[in-house]
PDB file of C-alpha atoms and ligand atoms in Angstrom:
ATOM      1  CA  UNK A 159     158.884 111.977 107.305  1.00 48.00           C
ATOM      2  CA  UNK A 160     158.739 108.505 108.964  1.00 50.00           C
ATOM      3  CA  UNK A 161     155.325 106.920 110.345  1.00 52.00           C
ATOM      4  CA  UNK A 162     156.221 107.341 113.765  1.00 52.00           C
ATOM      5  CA  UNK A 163     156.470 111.368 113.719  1.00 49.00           C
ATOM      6  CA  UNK A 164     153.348 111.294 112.115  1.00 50.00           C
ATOM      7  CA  UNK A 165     152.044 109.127 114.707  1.00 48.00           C
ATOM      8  CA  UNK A 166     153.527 112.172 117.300  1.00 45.00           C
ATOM      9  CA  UNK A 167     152.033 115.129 115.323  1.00 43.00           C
ATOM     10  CA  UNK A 168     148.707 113.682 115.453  1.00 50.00           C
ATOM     11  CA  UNK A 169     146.452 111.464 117.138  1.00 65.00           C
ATOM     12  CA  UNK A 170     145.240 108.804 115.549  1.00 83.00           C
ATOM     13  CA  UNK A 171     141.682 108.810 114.048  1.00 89.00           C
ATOM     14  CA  UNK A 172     139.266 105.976 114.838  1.00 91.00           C
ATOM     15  CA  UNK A 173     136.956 106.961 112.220  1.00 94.00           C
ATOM     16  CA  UNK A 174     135.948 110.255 109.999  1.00 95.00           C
ATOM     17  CA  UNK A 175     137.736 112.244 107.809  1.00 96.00           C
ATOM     18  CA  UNK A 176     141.642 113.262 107.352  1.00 95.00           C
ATOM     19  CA  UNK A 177     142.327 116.505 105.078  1.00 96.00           C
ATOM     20  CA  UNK A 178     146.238 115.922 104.437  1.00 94.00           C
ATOM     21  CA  UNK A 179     148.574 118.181 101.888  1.00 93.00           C
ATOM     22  CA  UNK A 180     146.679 121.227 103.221  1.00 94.00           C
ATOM     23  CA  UNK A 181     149.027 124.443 102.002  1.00 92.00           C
ATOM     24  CA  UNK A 182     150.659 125.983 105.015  1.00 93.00           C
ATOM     25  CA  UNK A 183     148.330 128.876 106.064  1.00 90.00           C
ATOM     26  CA  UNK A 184     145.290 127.788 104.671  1.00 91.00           C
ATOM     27  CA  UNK A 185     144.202 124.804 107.508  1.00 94.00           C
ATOM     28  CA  UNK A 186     142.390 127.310 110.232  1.00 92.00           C
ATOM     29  CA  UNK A 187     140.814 129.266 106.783  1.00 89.00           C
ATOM     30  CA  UNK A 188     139.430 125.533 105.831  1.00 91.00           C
ATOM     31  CA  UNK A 189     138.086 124.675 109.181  1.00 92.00           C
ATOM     32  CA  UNK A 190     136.385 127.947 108.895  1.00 89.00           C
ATOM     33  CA  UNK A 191     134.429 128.321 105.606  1.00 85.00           C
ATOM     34  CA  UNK A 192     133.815 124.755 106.049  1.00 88.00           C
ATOM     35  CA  UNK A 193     132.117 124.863 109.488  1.00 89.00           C
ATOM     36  CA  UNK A 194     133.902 121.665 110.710  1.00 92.00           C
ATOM     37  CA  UNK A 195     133.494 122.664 114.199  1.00 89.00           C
ATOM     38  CA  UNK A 196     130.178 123.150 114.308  1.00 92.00           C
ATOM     39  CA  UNK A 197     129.427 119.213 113.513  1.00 92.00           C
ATOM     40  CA  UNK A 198     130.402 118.974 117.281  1.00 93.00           C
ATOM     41  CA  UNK A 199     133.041 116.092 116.569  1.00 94.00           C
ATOM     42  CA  UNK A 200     136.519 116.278 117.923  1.00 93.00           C
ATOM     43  CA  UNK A 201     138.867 118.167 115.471  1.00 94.00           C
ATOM     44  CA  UNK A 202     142.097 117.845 115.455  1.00 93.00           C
ATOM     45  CA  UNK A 203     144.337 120.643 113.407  1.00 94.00           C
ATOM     46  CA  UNK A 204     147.873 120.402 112.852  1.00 94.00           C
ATOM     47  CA  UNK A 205     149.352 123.786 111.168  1.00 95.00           C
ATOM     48  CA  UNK A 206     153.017 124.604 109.778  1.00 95.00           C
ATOM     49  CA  UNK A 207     153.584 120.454 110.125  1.00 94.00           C
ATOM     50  CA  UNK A 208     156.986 119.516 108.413  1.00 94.00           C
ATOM     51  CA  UNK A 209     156.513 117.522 104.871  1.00 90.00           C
ATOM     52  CA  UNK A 210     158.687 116.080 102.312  1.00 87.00           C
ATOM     53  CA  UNK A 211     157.473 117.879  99.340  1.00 85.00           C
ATOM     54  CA  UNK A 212     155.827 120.802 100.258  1.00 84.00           C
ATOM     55  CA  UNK A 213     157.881 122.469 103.078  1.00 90.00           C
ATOM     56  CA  UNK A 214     155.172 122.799 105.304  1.00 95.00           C
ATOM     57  CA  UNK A 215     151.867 121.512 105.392  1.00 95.00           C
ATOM     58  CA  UNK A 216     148.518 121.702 107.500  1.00 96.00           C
ATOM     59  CA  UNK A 217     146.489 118.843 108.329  1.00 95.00           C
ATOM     60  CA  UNK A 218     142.837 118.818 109.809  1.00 96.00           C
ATOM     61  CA  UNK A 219     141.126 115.539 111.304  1.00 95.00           C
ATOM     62  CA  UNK A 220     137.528 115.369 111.616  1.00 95.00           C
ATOM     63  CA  UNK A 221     136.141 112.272 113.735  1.00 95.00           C
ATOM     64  CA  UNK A 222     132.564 110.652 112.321  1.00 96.00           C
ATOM     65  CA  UNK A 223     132.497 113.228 109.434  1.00 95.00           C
ATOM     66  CA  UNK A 224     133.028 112.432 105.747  1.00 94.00           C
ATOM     67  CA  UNK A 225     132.901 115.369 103.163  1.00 92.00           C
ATOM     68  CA  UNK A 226     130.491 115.305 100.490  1.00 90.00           C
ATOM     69  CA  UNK A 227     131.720 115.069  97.155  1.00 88.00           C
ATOM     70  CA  UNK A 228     130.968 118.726  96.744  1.00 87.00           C
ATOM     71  CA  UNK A 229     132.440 119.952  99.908  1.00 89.00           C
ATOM     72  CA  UNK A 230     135.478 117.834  98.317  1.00 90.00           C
ATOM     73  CA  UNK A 231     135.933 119.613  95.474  1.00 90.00           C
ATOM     74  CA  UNK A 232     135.232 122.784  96.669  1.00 89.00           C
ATOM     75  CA  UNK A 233     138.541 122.441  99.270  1.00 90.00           C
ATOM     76  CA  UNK A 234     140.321 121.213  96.013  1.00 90.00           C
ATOM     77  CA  UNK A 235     140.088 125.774  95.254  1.00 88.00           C
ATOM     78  CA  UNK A 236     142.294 125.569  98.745  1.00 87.00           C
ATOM     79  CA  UNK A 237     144.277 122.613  98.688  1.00 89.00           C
ATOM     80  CA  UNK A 238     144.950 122.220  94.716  1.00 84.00           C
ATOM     81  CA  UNK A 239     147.113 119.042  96.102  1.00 87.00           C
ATOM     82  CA  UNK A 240     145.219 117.666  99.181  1.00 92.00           C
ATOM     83  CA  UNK A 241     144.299 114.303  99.995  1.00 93.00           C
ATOM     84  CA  UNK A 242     140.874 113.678 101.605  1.00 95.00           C
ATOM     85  CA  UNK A 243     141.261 110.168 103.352  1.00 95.00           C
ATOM     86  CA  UNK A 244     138.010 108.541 104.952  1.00 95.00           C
ATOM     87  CA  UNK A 245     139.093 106.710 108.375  1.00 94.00           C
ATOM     88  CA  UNK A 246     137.623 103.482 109.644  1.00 94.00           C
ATOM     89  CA  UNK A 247     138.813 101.574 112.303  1.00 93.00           C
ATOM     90  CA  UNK A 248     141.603 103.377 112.362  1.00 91.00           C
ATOM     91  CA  UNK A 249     142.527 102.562 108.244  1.00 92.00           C
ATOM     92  CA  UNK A 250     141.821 104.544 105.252  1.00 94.00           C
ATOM     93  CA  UNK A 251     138.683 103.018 103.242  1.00 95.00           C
ATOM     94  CA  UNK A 252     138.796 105.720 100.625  1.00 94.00           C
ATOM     95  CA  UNK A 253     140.468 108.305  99.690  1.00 94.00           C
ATOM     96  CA  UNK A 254     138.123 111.138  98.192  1.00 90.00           C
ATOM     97  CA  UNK A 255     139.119 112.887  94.655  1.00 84.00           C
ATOM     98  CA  UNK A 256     139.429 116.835  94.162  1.00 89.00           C
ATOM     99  CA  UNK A 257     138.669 117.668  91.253  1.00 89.00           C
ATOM    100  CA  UNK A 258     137.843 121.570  91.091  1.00 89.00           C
ATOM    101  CA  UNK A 259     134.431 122.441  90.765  1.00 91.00           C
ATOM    102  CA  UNK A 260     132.123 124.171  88.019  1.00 93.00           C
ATOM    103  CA  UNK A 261     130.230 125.953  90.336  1.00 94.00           C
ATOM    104  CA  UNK A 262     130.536 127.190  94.111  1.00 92.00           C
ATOM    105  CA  UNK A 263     127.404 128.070  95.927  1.00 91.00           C
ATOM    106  CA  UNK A 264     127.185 129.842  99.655  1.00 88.00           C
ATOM    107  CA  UNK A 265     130.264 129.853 100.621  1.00 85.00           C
ATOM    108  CA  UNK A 266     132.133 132.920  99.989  1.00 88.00           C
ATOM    109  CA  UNK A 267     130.569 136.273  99.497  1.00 91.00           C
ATOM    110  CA  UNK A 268     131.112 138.623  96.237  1.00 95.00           C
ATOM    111  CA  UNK A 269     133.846 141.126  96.497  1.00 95.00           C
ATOM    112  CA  UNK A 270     132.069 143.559  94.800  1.00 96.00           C
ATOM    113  CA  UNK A 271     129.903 145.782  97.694  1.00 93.00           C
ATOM    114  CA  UNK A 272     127.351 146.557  95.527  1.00 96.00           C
ATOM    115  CA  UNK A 273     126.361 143.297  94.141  1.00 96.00           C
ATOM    116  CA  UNK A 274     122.807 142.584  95.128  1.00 96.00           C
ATOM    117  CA  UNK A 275     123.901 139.197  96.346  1.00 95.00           C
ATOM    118  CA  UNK A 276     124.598 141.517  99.454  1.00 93.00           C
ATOM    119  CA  UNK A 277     121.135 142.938  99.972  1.00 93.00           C
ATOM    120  CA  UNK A 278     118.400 139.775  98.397  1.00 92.00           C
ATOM    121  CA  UNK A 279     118.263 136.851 100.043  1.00 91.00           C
ATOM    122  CA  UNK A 280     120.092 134.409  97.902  1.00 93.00           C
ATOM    123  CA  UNK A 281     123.208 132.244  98.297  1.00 93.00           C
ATOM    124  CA  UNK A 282     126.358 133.606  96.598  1.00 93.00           C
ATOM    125  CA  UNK A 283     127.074 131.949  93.125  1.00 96.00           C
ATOM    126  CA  UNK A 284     130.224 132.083  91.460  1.00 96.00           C
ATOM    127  CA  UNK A 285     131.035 129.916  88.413  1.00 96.00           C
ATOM    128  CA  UNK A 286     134.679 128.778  88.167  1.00 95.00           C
ATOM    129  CA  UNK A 287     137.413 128.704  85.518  1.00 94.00           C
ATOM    130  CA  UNK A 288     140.684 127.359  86.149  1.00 88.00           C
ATOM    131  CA  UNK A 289     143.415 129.446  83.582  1.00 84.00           C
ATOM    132  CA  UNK A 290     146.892 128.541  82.735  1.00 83.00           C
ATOM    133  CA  UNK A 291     148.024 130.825  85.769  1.00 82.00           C
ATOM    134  CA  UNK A 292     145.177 131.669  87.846  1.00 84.00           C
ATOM    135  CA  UNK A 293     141.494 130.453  88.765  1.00 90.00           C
ATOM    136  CA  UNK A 294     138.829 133.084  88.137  1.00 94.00           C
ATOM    137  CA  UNK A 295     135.227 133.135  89.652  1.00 95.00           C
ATOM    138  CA  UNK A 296     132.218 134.858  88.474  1.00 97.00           C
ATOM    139  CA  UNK A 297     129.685 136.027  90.120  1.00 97.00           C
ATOM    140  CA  UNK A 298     126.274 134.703  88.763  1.00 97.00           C
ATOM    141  CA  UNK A 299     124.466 138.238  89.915  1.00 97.00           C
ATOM    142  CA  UNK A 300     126.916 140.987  89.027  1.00 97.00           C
ATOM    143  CA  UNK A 301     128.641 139.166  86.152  1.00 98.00           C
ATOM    144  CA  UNK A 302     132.397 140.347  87.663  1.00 97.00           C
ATOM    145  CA  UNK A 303     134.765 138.156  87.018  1.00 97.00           C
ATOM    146  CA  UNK A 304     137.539 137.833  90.299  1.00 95.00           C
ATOM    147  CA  UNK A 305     140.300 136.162  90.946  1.00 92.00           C
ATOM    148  CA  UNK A 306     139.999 132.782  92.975  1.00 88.00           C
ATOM    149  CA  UNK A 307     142.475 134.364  95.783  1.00 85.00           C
ATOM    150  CA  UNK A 308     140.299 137.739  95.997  1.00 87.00           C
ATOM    151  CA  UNK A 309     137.283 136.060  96.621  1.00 87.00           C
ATOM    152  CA  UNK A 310     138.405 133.196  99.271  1.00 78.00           C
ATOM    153  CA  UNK A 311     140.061 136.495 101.316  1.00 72.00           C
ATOM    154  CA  UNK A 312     136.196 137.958 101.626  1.00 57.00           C
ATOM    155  CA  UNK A 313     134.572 136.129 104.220  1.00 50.00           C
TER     156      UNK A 313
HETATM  157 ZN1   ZN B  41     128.500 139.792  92.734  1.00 62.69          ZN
END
């Protein structure tokens, strides 16, 4: 794909955040759990976009917003492959690394309806354990172990 279709696709960004290499399907889930509408910044979401190497892709532009390192890693359990490029003046200053984290905290709820995660007051807690074919999370307060694509489908 050449620059200048890119250019077409989407505006550009004067500065904030570019999620790239987003798996088809998985861009409007992202903007979701993530809450990146609710900084009140102009989003920009591009879904089913054509790429080289993956088929189709979606991309999500946030202006003024960098990810935190942990946000980072936690879209890493949605985007195995993304790219996380910080915009300013209109060129990438960084590019942030995914790296698949150890723990995720408060973002998705436990599959399992009677886990007292459900009922107390605490923030979900799964720790995280990539296998040869397959990431599994555990919940830290029922002790089930799930599959990574089980528990991203609950909330
Ligand atoms: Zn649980």
């Amino acid at each position: 794909m050449t620059e200048k279709v890119y250019a077409r696709n989407v505006e550009a960004l004067k500065s904030g955040t570019v999620i790239d290499h987003i798996p088809a399907g998985q861009g409007l889930r992202i903007l979701r759990l993530f809450q990146l509408a609710e900084y009140r910044e102009r989003v920009t979401v591009g879904l089913n976009l054509p790429s080289g190497h993956m088929g189709s892709k979606d991309l999500i532009k946030v202006e003024n917003v960098v990810l935190s390192e942990e946000q980072a890693n936690e879209l890493a359990l949605f985007a195995p492959r993304g790219t996380v490029s910080v915009i300013e003046d209109f060129a990438v200053v960084r590019k942030q690394k995914l790296a698949i984290p150890d723990t995720v905290e408060g973002i998705f709820a436990c599959p399992n309806s009677n886990c007292v995660s459900h009922v107390e007051p605490v923030q979900s807690h799964f720790s995280v354990r990539v296998t040869e074919h397959d990431t599994k999370m555990k919940c830290k307060y029922c002790e089930k172990v799930f599959s990574k694509d089980i528990v991203v489908d609950v909330r």
